[in-house]
PDB file of C-alpha atoms in Angstrom:
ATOM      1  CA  UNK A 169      69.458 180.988 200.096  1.00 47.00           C
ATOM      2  CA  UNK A 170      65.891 179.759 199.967  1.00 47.00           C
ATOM      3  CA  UNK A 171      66.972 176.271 198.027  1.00 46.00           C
ATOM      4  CA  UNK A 172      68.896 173.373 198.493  1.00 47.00           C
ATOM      5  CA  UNK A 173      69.531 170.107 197.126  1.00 46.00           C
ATOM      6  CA  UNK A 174      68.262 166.722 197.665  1.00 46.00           C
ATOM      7  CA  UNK A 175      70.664 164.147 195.970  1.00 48.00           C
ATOM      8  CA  UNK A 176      69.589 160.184 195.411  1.00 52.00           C
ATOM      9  CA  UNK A 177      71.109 157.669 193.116  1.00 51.00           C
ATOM     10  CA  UNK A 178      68.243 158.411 190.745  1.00 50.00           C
ATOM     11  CA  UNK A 179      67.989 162.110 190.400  1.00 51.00           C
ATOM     12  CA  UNK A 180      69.438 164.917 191.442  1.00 50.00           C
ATOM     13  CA  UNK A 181      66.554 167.560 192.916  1.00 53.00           C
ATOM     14  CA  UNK A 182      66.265 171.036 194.067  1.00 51.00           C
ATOM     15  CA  UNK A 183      64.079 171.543 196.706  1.00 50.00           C
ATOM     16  CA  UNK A 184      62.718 175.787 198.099  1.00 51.00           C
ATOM     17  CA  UNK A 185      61.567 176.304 201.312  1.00 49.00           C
ATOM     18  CA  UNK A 186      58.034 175.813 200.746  1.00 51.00           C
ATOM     19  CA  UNK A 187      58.923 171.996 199.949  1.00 47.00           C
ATOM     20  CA  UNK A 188      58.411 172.435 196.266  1.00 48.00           C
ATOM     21  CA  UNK A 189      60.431 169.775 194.645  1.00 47.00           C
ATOM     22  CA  UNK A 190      61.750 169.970 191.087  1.00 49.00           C
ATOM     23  CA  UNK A 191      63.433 167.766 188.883  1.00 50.00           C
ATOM     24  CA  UNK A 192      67.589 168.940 187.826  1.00 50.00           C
ATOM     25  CA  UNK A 193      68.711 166.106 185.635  1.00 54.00           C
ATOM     26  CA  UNK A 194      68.203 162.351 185.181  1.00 63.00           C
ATOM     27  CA  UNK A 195      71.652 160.546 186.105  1.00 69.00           C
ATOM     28  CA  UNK A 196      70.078 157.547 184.676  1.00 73.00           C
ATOM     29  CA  UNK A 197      69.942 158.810 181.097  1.00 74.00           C
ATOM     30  CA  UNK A 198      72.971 160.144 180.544  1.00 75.00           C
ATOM     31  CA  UNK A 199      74.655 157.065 182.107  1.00 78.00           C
ATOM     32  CA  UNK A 200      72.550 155.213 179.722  1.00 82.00           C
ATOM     33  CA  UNK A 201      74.055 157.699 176.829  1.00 83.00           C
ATOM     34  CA  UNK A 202      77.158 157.451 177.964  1.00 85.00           C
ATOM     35  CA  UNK A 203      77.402 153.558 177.847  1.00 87.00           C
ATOM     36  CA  UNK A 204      75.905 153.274 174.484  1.00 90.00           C
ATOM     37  CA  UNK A 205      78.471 155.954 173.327  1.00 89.00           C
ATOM     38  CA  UNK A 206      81.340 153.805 174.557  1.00 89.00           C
ATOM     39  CA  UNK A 207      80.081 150.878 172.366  1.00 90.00           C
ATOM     40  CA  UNK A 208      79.629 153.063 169.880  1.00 91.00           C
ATOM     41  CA  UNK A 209      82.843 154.179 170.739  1.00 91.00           C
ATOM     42  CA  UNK A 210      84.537 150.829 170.850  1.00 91.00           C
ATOM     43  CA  UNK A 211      82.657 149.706 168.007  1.00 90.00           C
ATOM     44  CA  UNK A 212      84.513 152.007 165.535  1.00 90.00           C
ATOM     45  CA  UNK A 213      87.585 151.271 167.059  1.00 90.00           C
ATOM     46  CA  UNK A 214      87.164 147.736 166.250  1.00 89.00           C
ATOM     47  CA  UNK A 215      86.401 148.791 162.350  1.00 90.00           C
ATOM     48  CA  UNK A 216      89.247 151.007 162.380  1.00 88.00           C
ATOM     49  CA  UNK A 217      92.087 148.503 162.817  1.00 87.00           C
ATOM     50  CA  UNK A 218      90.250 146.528 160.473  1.00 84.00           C
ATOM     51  CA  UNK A 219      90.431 148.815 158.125  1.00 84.00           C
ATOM     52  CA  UNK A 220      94.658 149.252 159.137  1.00 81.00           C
ATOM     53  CA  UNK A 221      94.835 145.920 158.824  1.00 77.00           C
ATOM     54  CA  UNK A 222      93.257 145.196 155.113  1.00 74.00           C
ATOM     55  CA  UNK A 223      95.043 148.682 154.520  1.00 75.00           C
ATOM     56  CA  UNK A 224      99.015 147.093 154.981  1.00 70.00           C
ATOM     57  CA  UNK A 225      98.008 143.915 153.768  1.00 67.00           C
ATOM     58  CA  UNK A 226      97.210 145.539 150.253  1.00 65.00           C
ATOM     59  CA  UNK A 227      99.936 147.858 150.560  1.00 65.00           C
ATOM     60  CA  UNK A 228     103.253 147.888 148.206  1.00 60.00           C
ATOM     61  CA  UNK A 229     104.623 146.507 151.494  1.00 59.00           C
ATOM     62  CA  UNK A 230     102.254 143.998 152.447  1.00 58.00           C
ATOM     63  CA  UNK A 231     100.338 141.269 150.137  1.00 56.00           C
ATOM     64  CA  UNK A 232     100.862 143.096 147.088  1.00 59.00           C
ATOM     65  CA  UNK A 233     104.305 143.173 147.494  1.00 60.00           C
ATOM     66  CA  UNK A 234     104.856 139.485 148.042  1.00 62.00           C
ATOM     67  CA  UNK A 235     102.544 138.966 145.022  1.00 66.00           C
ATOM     68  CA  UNK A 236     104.159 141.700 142.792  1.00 74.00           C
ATOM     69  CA  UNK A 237     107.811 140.111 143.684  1.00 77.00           C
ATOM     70  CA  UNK A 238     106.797 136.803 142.167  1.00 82.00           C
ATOM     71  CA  UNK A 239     105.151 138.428 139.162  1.00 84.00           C
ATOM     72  CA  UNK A 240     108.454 140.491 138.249  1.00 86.00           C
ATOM     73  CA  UNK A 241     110.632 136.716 139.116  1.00 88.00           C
ATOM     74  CA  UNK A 242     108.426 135.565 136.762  1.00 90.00           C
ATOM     75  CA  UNK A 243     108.657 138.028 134.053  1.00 90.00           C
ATOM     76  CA  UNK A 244     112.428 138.709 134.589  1.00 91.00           C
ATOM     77  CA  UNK A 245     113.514 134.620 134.534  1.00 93.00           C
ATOM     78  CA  UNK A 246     110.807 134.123 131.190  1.00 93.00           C
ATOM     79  CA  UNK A 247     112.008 137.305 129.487  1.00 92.00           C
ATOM     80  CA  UNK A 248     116.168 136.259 130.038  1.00 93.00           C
ATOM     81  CA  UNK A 249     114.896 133.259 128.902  1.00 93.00           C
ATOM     82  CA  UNK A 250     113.541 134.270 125.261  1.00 93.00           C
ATOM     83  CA  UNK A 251     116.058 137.092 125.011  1.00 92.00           C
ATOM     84  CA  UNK A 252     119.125 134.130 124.868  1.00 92.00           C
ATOM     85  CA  UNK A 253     117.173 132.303 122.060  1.00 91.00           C
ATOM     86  CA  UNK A 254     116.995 135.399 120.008  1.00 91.00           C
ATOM     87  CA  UNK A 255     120.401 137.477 120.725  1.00 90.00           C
ATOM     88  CA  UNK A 256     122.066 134.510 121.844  1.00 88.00           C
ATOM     89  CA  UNK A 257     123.742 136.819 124.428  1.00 87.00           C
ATOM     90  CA  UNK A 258     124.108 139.612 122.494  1.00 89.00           C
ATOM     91  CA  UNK A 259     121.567 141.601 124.377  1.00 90.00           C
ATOM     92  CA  UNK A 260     122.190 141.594 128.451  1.00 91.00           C
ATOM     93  CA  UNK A 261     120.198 139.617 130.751  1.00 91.00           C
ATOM     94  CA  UNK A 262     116.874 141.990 131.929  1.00 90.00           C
ATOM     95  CA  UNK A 263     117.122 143.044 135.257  1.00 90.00           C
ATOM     96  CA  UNK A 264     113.650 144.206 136.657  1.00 84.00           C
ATOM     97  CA  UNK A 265     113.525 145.516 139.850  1.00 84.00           C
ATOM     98  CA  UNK A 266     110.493 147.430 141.895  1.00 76.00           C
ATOM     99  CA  UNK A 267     111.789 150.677 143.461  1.00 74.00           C
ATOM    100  CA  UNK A 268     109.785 154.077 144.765  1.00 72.00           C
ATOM    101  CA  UNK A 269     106.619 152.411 143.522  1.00 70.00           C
ATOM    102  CA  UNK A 270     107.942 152.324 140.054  1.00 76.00           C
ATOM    103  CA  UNK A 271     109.516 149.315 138.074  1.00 77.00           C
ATOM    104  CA  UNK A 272     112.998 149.932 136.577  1.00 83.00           C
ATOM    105  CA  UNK A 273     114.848 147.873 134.098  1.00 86.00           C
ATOM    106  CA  UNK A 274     118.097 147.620 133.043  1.00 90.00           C
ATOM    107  CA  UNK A 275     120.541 145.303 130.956  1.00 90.00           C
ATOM    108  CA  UNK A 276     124.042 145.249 132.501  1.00 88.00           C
ATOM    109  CA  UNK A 277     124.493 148.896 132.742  1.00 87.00           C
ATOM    110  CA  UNK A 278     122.154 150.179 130.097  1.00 89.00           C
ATOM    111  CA  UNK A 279     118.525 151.078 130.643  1.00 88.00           C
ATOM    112  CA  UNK A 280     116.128 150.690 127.892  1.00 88.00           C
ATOM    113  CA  UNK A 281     116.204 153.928 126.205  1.00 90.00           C
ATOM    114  CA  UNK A 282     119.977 153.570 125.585  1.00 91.00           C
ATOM    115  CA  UNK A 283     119.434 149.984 123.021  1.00 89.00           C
ATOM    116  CA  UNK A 284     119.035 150.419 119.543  1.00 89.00           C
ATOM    117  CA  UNK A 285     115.653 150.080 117.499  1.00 87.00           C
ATOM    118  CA  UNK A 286     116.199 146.441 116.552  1.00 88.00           C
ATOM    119  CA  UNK A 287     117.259 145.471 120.611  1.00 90.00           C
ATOM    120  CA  UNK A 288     113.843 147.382 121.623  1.00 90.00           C
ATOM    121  CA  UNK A 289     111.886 145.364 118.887  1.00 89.00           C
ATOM    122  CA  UNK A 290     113.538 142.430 120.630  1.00 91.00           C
ATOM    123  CA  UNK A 291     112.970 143.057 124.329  1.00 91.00           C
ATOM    124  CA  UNK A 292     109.509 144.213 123.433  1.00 90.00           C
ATOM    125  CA  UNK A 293     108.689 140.797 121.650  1.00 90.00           C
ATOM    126  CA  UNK A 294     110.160 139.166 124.350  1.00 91.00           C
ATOM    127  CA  UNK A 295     108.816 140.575 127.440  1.00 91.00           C
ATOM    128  CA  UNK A 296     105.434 141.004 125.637  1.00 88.00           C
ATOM    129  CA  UNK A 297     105.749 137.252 125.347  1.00 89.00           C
ATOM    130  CA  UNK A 298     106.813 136.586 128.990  1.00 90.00           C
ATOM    131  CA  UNK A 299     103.876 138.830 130.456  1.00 87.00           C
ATOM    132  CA  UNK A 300     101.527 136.788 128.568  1.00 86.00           C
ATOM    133  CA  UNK A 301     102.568 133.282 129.759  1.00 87.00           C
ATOM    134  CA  UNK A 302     103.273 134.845 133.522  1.00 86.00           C
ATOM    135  CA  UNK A 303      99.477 135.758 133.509  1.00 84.00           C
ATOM    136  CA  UNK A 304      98.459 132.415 132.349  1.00 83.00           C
ATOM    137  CA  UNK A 305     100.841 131.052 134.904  1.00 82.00           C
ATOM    138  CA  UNK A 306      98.834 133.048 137.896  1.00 78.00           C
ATOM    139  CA  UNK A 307      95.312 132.755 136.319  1.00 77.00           C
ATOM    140  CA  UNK A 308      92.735 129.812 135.250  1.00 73.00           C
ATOM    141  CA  UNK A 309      92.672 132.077 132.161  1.00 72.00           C
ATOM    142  CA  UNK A 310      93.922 131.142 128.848  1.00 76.00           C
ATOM    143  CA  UNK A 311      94.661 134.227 125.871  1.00 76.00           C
ATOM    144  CA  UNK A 312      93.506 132.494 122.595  1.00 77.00           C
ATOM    145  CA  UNK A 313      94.204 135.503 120.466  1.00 79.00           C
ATOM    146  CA  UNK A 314      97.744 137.071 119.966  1.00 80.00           C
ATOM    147  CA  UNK A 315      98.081 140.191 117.930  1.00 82.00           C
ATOM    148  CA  UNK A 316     101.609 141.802 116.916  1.00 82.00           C
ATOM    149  CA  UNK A 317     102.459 144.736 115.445  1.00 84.00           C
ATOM    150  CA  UNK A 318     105.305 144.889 113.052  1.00 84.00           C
ATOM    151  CA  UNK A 319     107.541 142.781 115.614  1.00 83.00           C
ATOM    152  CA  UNK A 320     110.078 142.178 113.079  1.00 82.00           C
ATOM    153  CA  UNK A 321     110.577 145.334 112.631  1.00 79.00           C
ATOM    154  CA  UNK A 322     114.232 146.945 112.450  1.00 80.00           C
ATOM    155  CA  UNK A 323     115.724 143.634 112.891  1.00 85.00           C
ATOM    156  CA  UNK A 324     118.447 141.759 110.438  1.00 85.00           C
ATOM    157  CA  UNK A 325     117.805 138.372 108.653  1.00 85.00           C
ATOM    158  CA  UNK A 326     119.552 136.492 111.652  1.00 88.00           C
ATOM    159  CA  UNK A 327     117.223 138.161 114.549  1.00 88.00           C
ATOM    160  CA  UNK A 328     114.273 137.811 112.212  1.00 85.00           C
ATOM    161  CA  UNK A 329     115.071 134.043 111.640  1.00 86.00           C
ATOM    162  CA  UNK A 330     115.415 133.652 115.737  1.00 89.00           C
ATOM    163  CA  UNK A 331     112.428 135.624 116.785  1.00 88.00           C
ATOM    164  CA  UNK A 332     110.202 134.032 113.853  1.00 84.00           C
ATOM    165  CA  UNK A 333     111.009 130.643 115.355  1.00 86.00           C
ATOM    166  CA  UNK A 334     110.572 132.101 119.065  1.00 87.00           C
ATOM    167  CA  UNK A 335     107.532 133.317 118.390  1.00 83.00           C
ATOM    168  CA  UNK A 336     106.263 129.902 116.085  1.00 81.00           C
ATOM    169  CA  UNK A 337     107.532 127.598 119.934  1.00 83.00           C
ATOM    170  CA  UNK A 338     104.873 129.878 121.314  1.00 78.00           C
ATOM    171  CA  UNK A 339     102.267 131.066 119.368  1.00 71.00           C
ATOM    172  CA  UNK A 340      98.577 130.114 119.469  1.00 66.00           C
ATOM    173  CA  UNK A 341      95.768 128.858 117.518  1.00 65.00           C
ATOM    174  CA  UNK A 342      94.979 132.294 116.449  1.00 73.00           C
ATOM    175  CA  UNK A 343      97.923 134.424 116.395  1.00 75.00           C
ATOM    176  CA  UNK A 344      98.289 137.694 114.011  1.00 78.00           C
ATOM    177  CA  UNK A 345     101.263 139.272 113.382  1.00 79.00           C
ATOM    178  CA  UNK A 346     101.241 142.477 111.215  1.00 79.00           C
ATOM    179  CA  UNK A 347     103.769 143.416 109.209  1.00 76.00           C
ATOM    180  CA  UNK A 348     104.966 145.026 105.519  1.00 72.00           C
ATOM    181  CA  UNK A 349     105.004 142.665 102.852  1.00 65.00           C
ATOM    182  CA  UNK A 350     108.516 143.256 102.204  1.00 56.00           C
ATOM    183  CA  UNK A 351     109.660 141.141 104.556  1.00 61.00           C
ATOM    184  CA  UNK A 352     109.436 137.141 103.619  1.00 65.00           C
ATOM    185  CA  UNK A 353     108.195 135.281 106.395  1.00 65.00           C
ATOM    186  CA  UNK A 354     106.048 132.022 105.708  1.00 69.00           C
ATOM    187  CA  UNK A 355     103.011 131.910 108.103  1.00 73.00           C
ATOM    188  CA  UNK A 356      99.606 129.223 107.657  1.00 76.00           C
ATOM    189  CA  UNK A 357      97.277 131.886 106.344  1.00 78.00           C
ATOM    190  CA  UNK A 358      98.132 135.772 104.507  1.00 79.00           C
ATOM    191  CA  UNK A 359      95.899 138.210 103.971  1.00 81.00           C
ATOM    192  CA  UNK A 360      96.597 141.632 102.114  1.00 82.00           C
ATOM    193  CA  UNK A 361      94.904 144.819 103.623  1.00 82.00           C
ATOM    194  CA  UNK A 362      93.425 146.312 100.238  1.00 83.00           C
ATOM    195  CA  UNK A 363      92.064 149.911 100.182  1.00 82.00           C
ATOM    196  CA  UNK A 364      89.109 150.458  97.887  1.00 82.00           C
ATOM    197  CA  UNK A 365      87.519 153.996  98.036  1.00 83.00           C
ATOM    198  CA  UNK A 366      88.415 154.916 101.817  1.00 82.00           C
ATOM    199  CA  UNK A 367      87.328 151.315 102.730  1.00 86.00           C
ATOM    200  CA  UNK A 368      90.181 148.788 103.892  1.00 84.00           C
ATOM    201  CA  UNK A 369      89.164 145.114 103.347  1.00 84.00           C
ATOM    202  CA  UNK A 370      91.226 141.841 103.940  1.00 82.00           C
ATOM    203  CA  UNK A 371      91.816 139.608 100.660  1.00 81.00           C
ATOM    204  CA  UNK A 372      93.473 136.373 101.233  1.00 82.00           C
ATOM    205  CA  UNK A 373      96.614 135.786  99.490  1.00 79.00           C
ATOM    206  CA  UNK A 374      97.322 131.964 100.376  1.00 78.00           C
ATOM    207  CA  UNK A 375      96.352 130.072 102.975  1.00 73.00           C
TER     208      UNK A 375
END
């Protein structure tokens, strides 16, 4: 009862009945605060679809998915392609497909566990082989060393023969293949893995 209120574009003010004037609030400021919290505001709104846009272009759906699909054409049509020169058709074309995030292979209607050992040592070569040249075909990079492990491995003379030759069409300067000497395969250099108290050392057989 002994106040009331003055009100200007500035300031909002409460006056008593003795004239005493007091300040309430400053308008000003807090339209000042609220305008710099809308750009703030706006601001991260802006970085936000940025964000949702780098975040569905890297997404199994976006970009990576366009570049993934080539890769797996790619390593499917290279793979088919080495698995005729060694089974000659004996083995089913590889059929690699992306689905649920996960790649799944099959050969007509078997999946990978259900070949033998010597079709596995096959496919493996082969793919192996067709993953290498797929990277080389997407990248200024080059792979100048090859190491194998026993790739002959569980296969007859006639695969052996094939895959030797496959992997001769394709190998590189400096390409090691490791394997038990009971198998007779003629390569440019041999070396013998000697133990000699705990130690393993290389001796050169021919080459």
């Amino acid at each position: 009862k002994n106040q009331y209120v003055l009100y200007d574009n500035q300031h909002i003010h409460i006056v008593d009945i003795h004239g005493a004037k007091r300040d309430f609030t400053n308008i000003e400021k807090f339209q000042t605060k609220i305008r710099q919290v809308k750009k703030e505001l706006f601001a991260c709104k802006q970085q936000l679809e940025y964000e949702k846009f780098w975040m569905r272009g890297f997404s199994f759906s976006g970009l990576r998915s366009m570049v993934l699909g080539k890769i797996i054409h790619d390593v499917n049509t290279l793979t088919n392609r080495y698995l005729h020169r060694v089974s000659d058709g004996n083995i089913d074309p590889l059929s690699l497909t992306f689905a649920k995030n996960r790649l799944v292979s099959e050969f007509g209607n078997r999946s990978y566990n259900t070949l033998s050992g010597g079709e596995k040592q096959v496919v493996d070569l082969c793919t192996g082989l067709a993953i290498r040249e797929t990277a080389e075909l997407h990248n200024k990079a080059r792979f100048n060393v090859i190491i194998f492990d026993e790739p002959f491995s569980n296969l007859d003379k006639v695969y052996q023969s094939r895959a030797q030759d496959l992997l001769f069409s394709l190998a590189k300067p400096s390409t090691f293949v490791i394997m038990p000497d009971s198998l007779e395969i003629q390569f440019d250099k041999l070396f013998e893995v000697e133990k000699h108290d705990g130690e393993s050392r290389l001796r050169l057989v021919y080459g």
